[in-house]
Amino acid sequence: MQNYCKTIGAMAAASALVAGNVQAEVEYEIHTGYSSEYIFRGGDLGDNLFEVGLDASTEIAGLAVSAGAWSGFFESSGATGNEIDAEVDLYAEVAKDFGFVTGAVGYIYYWNLGSLGDNFQEVYFSASRDLGFAQASLTYFWDVNGDNDGYTELALGRGFALSECLTLNVGATLGYMIEQTDFTALTGKVSLDWAFVENAKLSPFLAVSVPLSDVGGTYTEGSGNELFAGSMLSVAF
């Protein structure tokens, strides 16, 4: 589960085929990484997350179209040390820049292969804008399989170019669950993008998650303050 702008390889291939018909260029990115803890929307799902993903993006008739797949393997919370869980996320998004704001509609399918529970789907609606001092976005996630157990996330972030190959990124997110009328967690993250070769970068990061609620039915139920770190390797082509 990533907050992730995240569809399967078949959908990516379909996007590439359509893009080819309209003379549009398709960009791909492969990424893999490790995180000391698996934190999703402020909730602690486990330890030692190893992940890998593939994304594809293009522009069709003025619309930014992207799709991809993400897979993660991790130790379940309360595991004895050899209990490994797995998850696959499939996602797609269409976005449009209206000038004053960029709007997006997306879909995520969460395929849980372990103890996380049943598979489920979300449709999300997002609005983002460059405020100058930061890039801001507000996203509403609608649980297709449930009873509209909606989750809303406000995000702020900014990158600072330190050199031609180093960029410092800082960001924060605040989650809110509508049905529970409660904030869930405040998460902050600092990462450093090192473009060590053309089209590839290594991004170590440090993050902290602070739950704002322990109400039943929220993502942060039973979770505490978490400090975690990791790194991501990305290659674009």
mmCIF file of C-alpha atoms in Angstrom:
data_model
loop_
_atom_site.group_PDB
_atom_site.id
_atom_site.type_symbol
_atom_site.label_atom_id
_atom_site.label_comp_id
_atom_site.label_asym_id
_atom_site.label_seq_id
_atom_site.Cartn_x
_atom_site.Cartn_y
_atom_site.Cartn_z
ATOM 1 C CA MET A 1 0.000 0.000 0.000
ATOM 2 C CA GLN A 2 1.636 3.183 -1.137
ATOM 3 C CA ASN A 3 0.367 6.719 -1.051
ATOM 4 C CA TYR A 4 2.250 6.205 -3.322
ATOM 5 C CA CYS A 5 0.718 7.778 -7.643
ATOM 6 C CA LYS A 6 0.747 4.558 -8.671
ATOM 7 C CA THR A 7 -1.324 -0.636 -13.058
ATOM 8 C CA ILE A 8 -0.199 -3.821 -14.095
ATOM 9 C CA GLY A 9 2.229 -4.392 -16.954
ATOM 10 C CA ALA A 10 -0.647 -5.021 -19.347
ATOM 11 C CA MET A 11 -2.117 -1.600 -18.651
ATOM 12 C CA ALA A 12 1.281 0.017 -19.030
ATOM 13 C CA ALA A 13 1.713 -1.727 -22.374
ATOM 14 C CA ALA A 14 -1.721 -0.528 -23.455
ATOM 15 C CA SER A 15 -0.751 3.031 -22.585
ATOM 16 C CA ALA A 16 2.409 2.644 -24.629
ATOM 17 C CA LEU A 17 0.417 1.367 -27.609
ATOM 18 C CA VAL A 18 -2.043 4.263 -27.476
ATOM 19 C CA ALA A 19 0.797 6.725 -27.014
ATOM 20 C CA GLY A 20 2.543 5.329 -30.062
ATOM 21 C CA ASN A 21 -0.546 5.923 -32.162
ATOM 22 C CA VAL A 22 -0.632 9.624 -31.248
ATOM 23 C CA GLN A 23 3.138 10.157 -31.504
ATOM 24 C CA ALA A 24 3.462 10.589 -27.729
ATOM 25 C CA GLU A 25 6.530 9.572 -25.800
ATOM 26 C CA VAL A 26 6.210 7.021 -23.006
ATOM 27 C CA GLU A 27 8.511 7.280 -20.016
ATOM 28 C CA TYR A 28 9.220 4.366 -17.685
ATOM 29 C CA GLU A 29 10.738 4.118 -14.238
ATOM 30 C CA ILE A 30 11.891 1.069 -12.282
ATOM 31 C CA HIS A 31 12.378 1.491 -8.544
ATOM 32 C CA THR A 32 13.386 -0.730 -5.670
ATOM 33 C CA GLY A 33 14.062 -0.002 -2.044
ATOM 34 C CA TYR A 34 14.078 -0.900 1.640
ATOM 35 C CA SER A 35 12.407 0.603 4.698
ATOM 36 C CA SER A 36 13.018 -0.393 8.304
ATOM 37 C CA GLU A 37 9.248 -0.314 8.948
ATOM 38 C CA TYR A 38 6.143 -0.557 6.776
ATOM 39 C CA ILE A 39 4.078 2.506 7.705
ATOM 40 C CA PHE A 40 0.849 3.041 5.759
ATOM 41 C CA ARG A 41 -1.195 6.150 6.519
ATOM 42 C CA GLY A 42 0.266 6.241 10.000
ATOM 43 C CA GLY A 43 -0.410 2.585 10.766
ATOM 44 C CA ASP A 44 2.409 0.143 11.520
ATOM 45 C CA LEU A 45 1.953 -2.932 9.309
ATOM 46 C CA GLY A 46 5.318 -4.596 9.891
ATOM 47 C CA ASP A 47 9.114 -4.412 9.727
ATOM 48 C CA ASN A 48 11.818 -4.658 7.073
ATOM 49 C CA LEU A 49 9.883 -3.732 3.938
ATOM 50 C CA PHE A 50 11.559 -4.673 0.638
ATOM 51 C CA GLU A 51 9.806 -3.212 -2.391
ATOM 52 C CA VAL A 52 10.010 -3.066 -6.178
ATOM 53 C CA GLY A 53 7.853 -1.315 -8.776
ATOM 54 C CA LEU A 54 7.445 -0.259 -12.400
ATOM 55 C CA ASP A 55 5.708 2.924 -13.597
ATOM 56 C CA ALA A 56 4.840 4.188 -17.077
ATOM 57 C CA SER A 57 3.633 7.670 -18.015
ATOM 58 C CA THR A 58 2.736 9.601 -21.147
ATOM 59 C CA GLU A 59 0.567 12.454 -22.396
ATOM 60 C CA ILE A 60 -2.532 11.875 -24.509
ATOM 61 C CA ALA A 61 -4.717 14.736 -25.794
ATOM 62 C CA GLY A 62 -3.483 17.062 -23.080
ATOM 63 C CA LEU A 63 -3.969 14.505 -20.309
ATOM 64 C CA ALA A 64 -1.135 13.077 -18.225
ATOM 65 C CA VAL A 65 -1.706 9.312 -18.099
ATOM 66 C CA SER A 66 0.268 7.034 -15.795
ATOM 67 C CA ALA A 67 0.060 3.430 -14.609
ATOM 68 C CA GLY A 68 2.165 0.968 -12.691
ATOM 69 C CA ALA A 69 2.609 -1.924 -10.311
ATOM 70 C CA TRP A 70 4.223 -2.134 -6.874
ATOM 71 C CA SER A 71 5.117 -5.171 -4.765
ATOM 72 C CA GLY A 72 6.309 -5.326 -1.176
ATOM 73 C CA PHE A 73 7.573 -8.077 1.127
ATOM 74 C CA PHE A 74 7.837 -7.544 4.887
ATOM 75 C CA GLU A 75 7.722 -9.114 8.351
ATOM 76 C CA SER A 76 4.226 -8.940 9.813
ATOM 77 C CA SER A 77 3.648 -7.057 13.042
ATOM 78 C CA GLY A 78 4.035 -9.572 15.841
ATOM 79 C CA ALA A 79 5.775 -12.054 13.551
ATOM 80 C CA THR A 80 8.084 -14.641 15.072
ATOM 81 C CA GLY A 81 10.892 -13.704 12.709
ATOM 82 C CA ASN A 82 10.166 -15.949 9.723
ATOM 83 C CA GLU A 83 6.579 -14.942 8.915
ATOM 84 C CA ILE A 84 6.741 -12.955 5.686
ATOM 85 C CA ASP A 85 3.786 -11.098 4.222
ATOM 86 C CA ALA A 86 3.453 -9.867 0.641
ATOM 87 C CA GLU A 87 1.336 -7.321 -1.181
ATOM 88 C CA VAL A 88 0.890 -6.180 -4.779
ATOM 89 C CA ASP A 89 -0.651 -2.830 -5.735
ATOM 90 C CA LEU A 90 -1.915 -2.076 -9.257
ATOM 91 C CA TYR A 91 -2.739 1.526 -10.092
ATOM 92 C CA ALA A 92 -3.554 4.047 -12.826
ATOM 93 C CA GLU A 93 -4.157 7.797 -12.982
ATOM 94 C CA VAL A 94 -5.319 10.512 -15.385
ATOM 95 C CA ALA A 95 -4.417 14.136 -14.602
ATOM 96 C CA LYS A 96 -5.113 17.506 -16.194
ATOM 97 C CA ASP A 97 -3.345 20.826 -15.619
ATOM 98 C CA PHE A 98 -5.972 23.584 -15.521
ATOM 99 C CA GLY A 99 -3.439 26.326 -14.834
ATOM 100 C CA PHE A 100 -4.630 27.378 -11.391
ATOM 101 C CA VAL A 101 -4.761 23.757 -10.192
ATOM 102 C CA THR A 102 -3.921 20.264 -11.413
ATOM 103 C CA GLY A 103 -6.727 17.734 -10.995
ATOM 104 C CA ALA A 104 -6.338 13.954 -11.052
ATOM 105 C CA VAL A 105 -8.499 10.838 -10.863
ATOM 106 C CA GLY A 106 -6.938 7.479 -10.049
ATOM 107 C CA TYR A 107 -7.598 3.849 -9.179
ATOM 108 C CA ILE A 108 -5.686 1.460 -6.876
ATOM 109 C CA TYR A 109 -6.175 -2.287 -6.428
ATOM 110 C CA TYR A 110 -4.619 -3.718 -3.254
ATOM 111 C CA TRP A 111 -3.868 -7.440 -3.631
ATOM 112 C CA ASN A 112 -2.988 -8.789 -0.193
ATOM 113 C CA LEU A 113 -1.120 -12.098 -0.260
ATOM 114 C CA GLY A 114 -0.678 -12.517 3.492
ATOM 115 C CA SER A 115 -2.277 -11.563 6.790
ATOM 116 C CA LEU A 116 -3.324 -7.995 5.924
ATOM 117 C CA GLY A 117 -6.862 -9.106 5.117
ATOM 118 C CA ASP A 118 -9.063 -9.130 2.041
ATOM 119 C CA ASN A 119 -8.180 -7.475 -1.243
ATOM 120 C CA PHE A 120 -9.775 -4.081 -1.771
ATOM 121 C CA GLN A 121 -9.985 -1.204 -4.239
ATOM 122 C CA GLU A 122 -9.900 2.568 -4.033
ATOM 123 C CA VAL A 123 -10.767 5.406 -6.393
ATOM 124 C CA TYR A 124 -9.163 8.722 -5.542
ATOM 125 C CA PHE A 125 -9.624 12.351 -6.525
ATOM 126 C CA SER A 126 -6.782 14.817 -6.123
ATOM 127 C CA ALA A 127 -6.116 18.531 -6.543
ATOM 128 C CA SER A 128 -2.593 19.964 -6.396
ATOM 129 C CA ARG A 129 -1.006 23.382 -6.785
ATOM 130 C CA ASP A 130 2.431 24.951 -6.541
ATOM 131 C CA LEU A 131 2.197 27.523 -3.743
ATOM 132 C CA GLY A 132 5.719 28.798 -4.286
ATOM 133 C CA PHE A 133 7.033 27.862 -0.889
ATOM 134 C CA ALA A 134 5.767 24.282 -1.327
ATOM 135 C CA GLN A 135 3.860 21.919 -3.604
ATOM 136 C CA ALA A 136 0.467 21.205 -1.989
ATOM 137 C CA SER A 137 -2.071 18.484 -2.701
ATOM 138 C CA LEU A 138 -5.388 17.352 -1.247
ATOM 139 C CA THR A 139 -6.524 13.800 -2.049
ATOM 140 C CA TYR A 140 -9.695 11.914 -1.187
ATOM 141 C CA PHE A 141 -9.585 8.092 -1.321
ATOM 142 C CA TRP A 142 -12.924 6.297 -1.665
ATOM 143 C CA ASP A 143 -13.071 2.622 -0.602
ATOM 144 C CA VAL A 144 -14.949 0.936 -3.465
ATOM 145 C CA ASN A 145 -15.504 -2.328 -1.570
ATOM 146 C CA GLY A 146 -16.600 -0.803 1.714
ATOM 147 C CA ASP A 147 -19.242 1.650 2.904
ATOM 148 C CA ASN A 148 -17.499 4.797 1.673
ATOM 149 C CA ASP A 149 -14.986 4.649 4.499
ATOM 150 C CA GLY A 150 -13.226 7.650 2.973
ATOM 151 C CA TYR A 151 -9.705 8.797 3.774
ATOM 152 C CA THR A 152 -8.446 12.303 3.007
ATOM 153 C CA GLU A 153 -4.792 13.358 2.937
ATOM 154 C CA LEU A 154 -3.240 16.816 2.812
ATOM 155 C CA ALA A 155 0.391 16.867 1.648
ATOM 156 C CA LEU A 156 3.035 19.593 1.489
ATOM 157 C CA GLY A 157 6.506 19.155 0.017
ATOM 158 C CA ARG A 158 9.455 21.008 -1.433
ATOM 159 C CA GLY A 159 12.776 20.176 -3.046
ATOM 160 C CA PHE A 160 16.004 22.148 -2.611
ATOM 161 C CA ALA A 161 18.746 21.752 -5.219
ATOM 162 C CA LEU A 162 22.063 21.478 -3.372
ATOM 163 C CA SER A 163 24.138 20.805 -6.483
ATOM 164 C CA GLU A 164 23.756 19.431 -10.007
ATOM 165 C CA CYS A 165 23.363 15.912 -8.650
ATOM 166 C CA LEU A 166 21.973 16.413 -5.104
ATOM 167 C CA THR A 167 18.426 17.471 -4.144
ATOM 168 C CA LEU A 168 17.101 17.684 -0.596
ATOM 169 C CA ASN A 169 13.372 16.914 -0.293
ATOM 170 C CA VAL A 170 11.199 17.670 2.725
ATOM 171 C CA GLY A 171 7.530 16.826 3.070
ATOM 172 C CA ALA A 172 4.662 16.236 5.462
ATOM 173 C CA THR A 173 1.210 14.617 5.265
ATOM 174 C CA LEU A 174 -1.860 14.892 7.475
ATOM 175 C CA GLY A 175 -4.559 12.206 7.296
ATOM 176 C CA TYR A 176 -8.260 12.457 8.143
ATOM 177 C CA MET A 177 -11.022 9.795 8.138
ATOM 178 C CA ILE A 178 -14.460 11.171 7.356
ATOM 179 C CA GLU A 179 -16.652 8.449 8.883
ATOM 180 C CA GLN A 180 -14.721 8.516 12.153
ATOM 181 C CA THR A 181 -14.489 12.360 11.978
ATOM 182 C CA ASP A 182 -10.949 12.065 13.281
ATOM 183 C CA PHE A 183 -7.429 12.942 12.170
ATOM 184 C CA THR A 184 -5.253 9.837 11.833
ATOM 185 C CA ALA A 185 -1.559 10.726 11.695
ATOM 186 C CA LEU A 186 0.983 13.402 10.919
ATOM 187 C CA THR A 187 3.962 12.094 8.951
ATOM 188 C CA GLY A 188 7.163 13.937 8.065
ATOM 189 C CA LYS A 189 9.905 12.797 5.684
ATOM 190 C CA VAL A 190 13.328 14.038 4.627
ATOM 191 C CA SER A 191 15.116 12.458 1.661
ATOM 192 C CA LEU A 192 18.210 13.161 -0.399
ATOM 193 C CA ASP A 193 18.166 12.424 -4.142
ATOM 194 C CA TRP A 194 21.642 11.593 -5.455
ATOM 195 C CA ALA A 195 21.714 11.446 -9.267
ATOM 196 C CA PHE A 196 24.932 9.443 -9.437
ATOM 197 C CA VAL A 197 24.503 8.647 -13.156
ATOM 198 C CA GLU A 198 22.212 9.929 -15.902
ATOM 199 C CA ASN A 199 18.578 8.768 -15.418
ATOM 200 C CA ALA A 200 19.308 7.029 -12.112
ATOM 201 C CA LYS A 201 19.200 8.213 -8.524
ATOM 202 C CA LEU A 202 19.646 6.854 -5.010
ATOM 203 C CA SER A 203 17.372 8.357 -2.362
ATOM 204 C CA PRO A 204 18.057 7.595 1.315
ATOM 205 C CA PHE A 205 15.365 8.900 3.661
ATOM 206 C CA LEU A 206 14.401 9.412 7.287
ATOM 207 C CA ALA A 207 10.746 9.683 8.353
ATOM 208 C CA VAL A 208 8.617 9.987 11.478
ATOM 209 C CA SER A 209 4.942 9.162 11.946
ATOM 210 C CA VAL A 210 2.893 10.483 14.860
ATOM 211 C CA PRO A 211 -0.618 9.006 15.355
ATOM 212 C CA LEU A 212 -3.295 11.569 16.201
ATOM 213 C CA SER A 213 -5.998 9.042 17.048
ATOM 214 C CA ASP A 214 -6.404 5.535 18.457
ATOM 215 C CA VAL A 215 -10.101 5.273 17.650
ATOM 216 C CA GLY A 216 -11.265 1.877 16.411
ATOM 217 C CA GLY A 217 -11.577 1.649 12.645
ATOM 218 C CA THR A 218 -8.821 4.153 11.890
ATOM 219 C CA TYR A 219 -5.509 3.272 10.250
ATOM 220 C CA THR A 220 -3.591 4.215 13.399
ATOM 221 C CA GLU A 221 -5.552 2.035 15.821
ATOM 222 C CA GLY A 222 -2.974 0.369 18.088
ATOM 223 C CA SER A 223 -0.008 2.195 16.495
ATOM 224 C CA GLY A 224 2.484 4.453 18.259
ATOM 225 C CA ASN A 225 5.075 7.034 17.278
ATOM 226 C CA GLU A 226 7.401 5.560 14.670
ATOM 227 C CA LEU A 227 10.825 6.675 13.449
ATOM 228 C CA PHE A 228 11.961 4.770 10.370
ATOM 229 C CA ALA A 229 14.526 5.004 7.596
ATOM 230 C CA GLY A 230 15.452 3.435 4.303
ATOM 231 C CA SER A 231 16.542 4.080 0.737
ATOM 232 C CA MET A 232 15.141 3.911 -2.791
ATOM 233 C CA LEU A 233 16.940 3.300 -6.109
ATOM 234 C CA SER A 234 15.160 4.622 -9.220
ATOM 235 C CA VAL A 235 16.086 4.249 -12.902
ATOM 236 C CA ALA A 236 14.182 6.127 -15.624
ATOM 237 C CA PHE A 237 14.216 5.290 -19.334
#
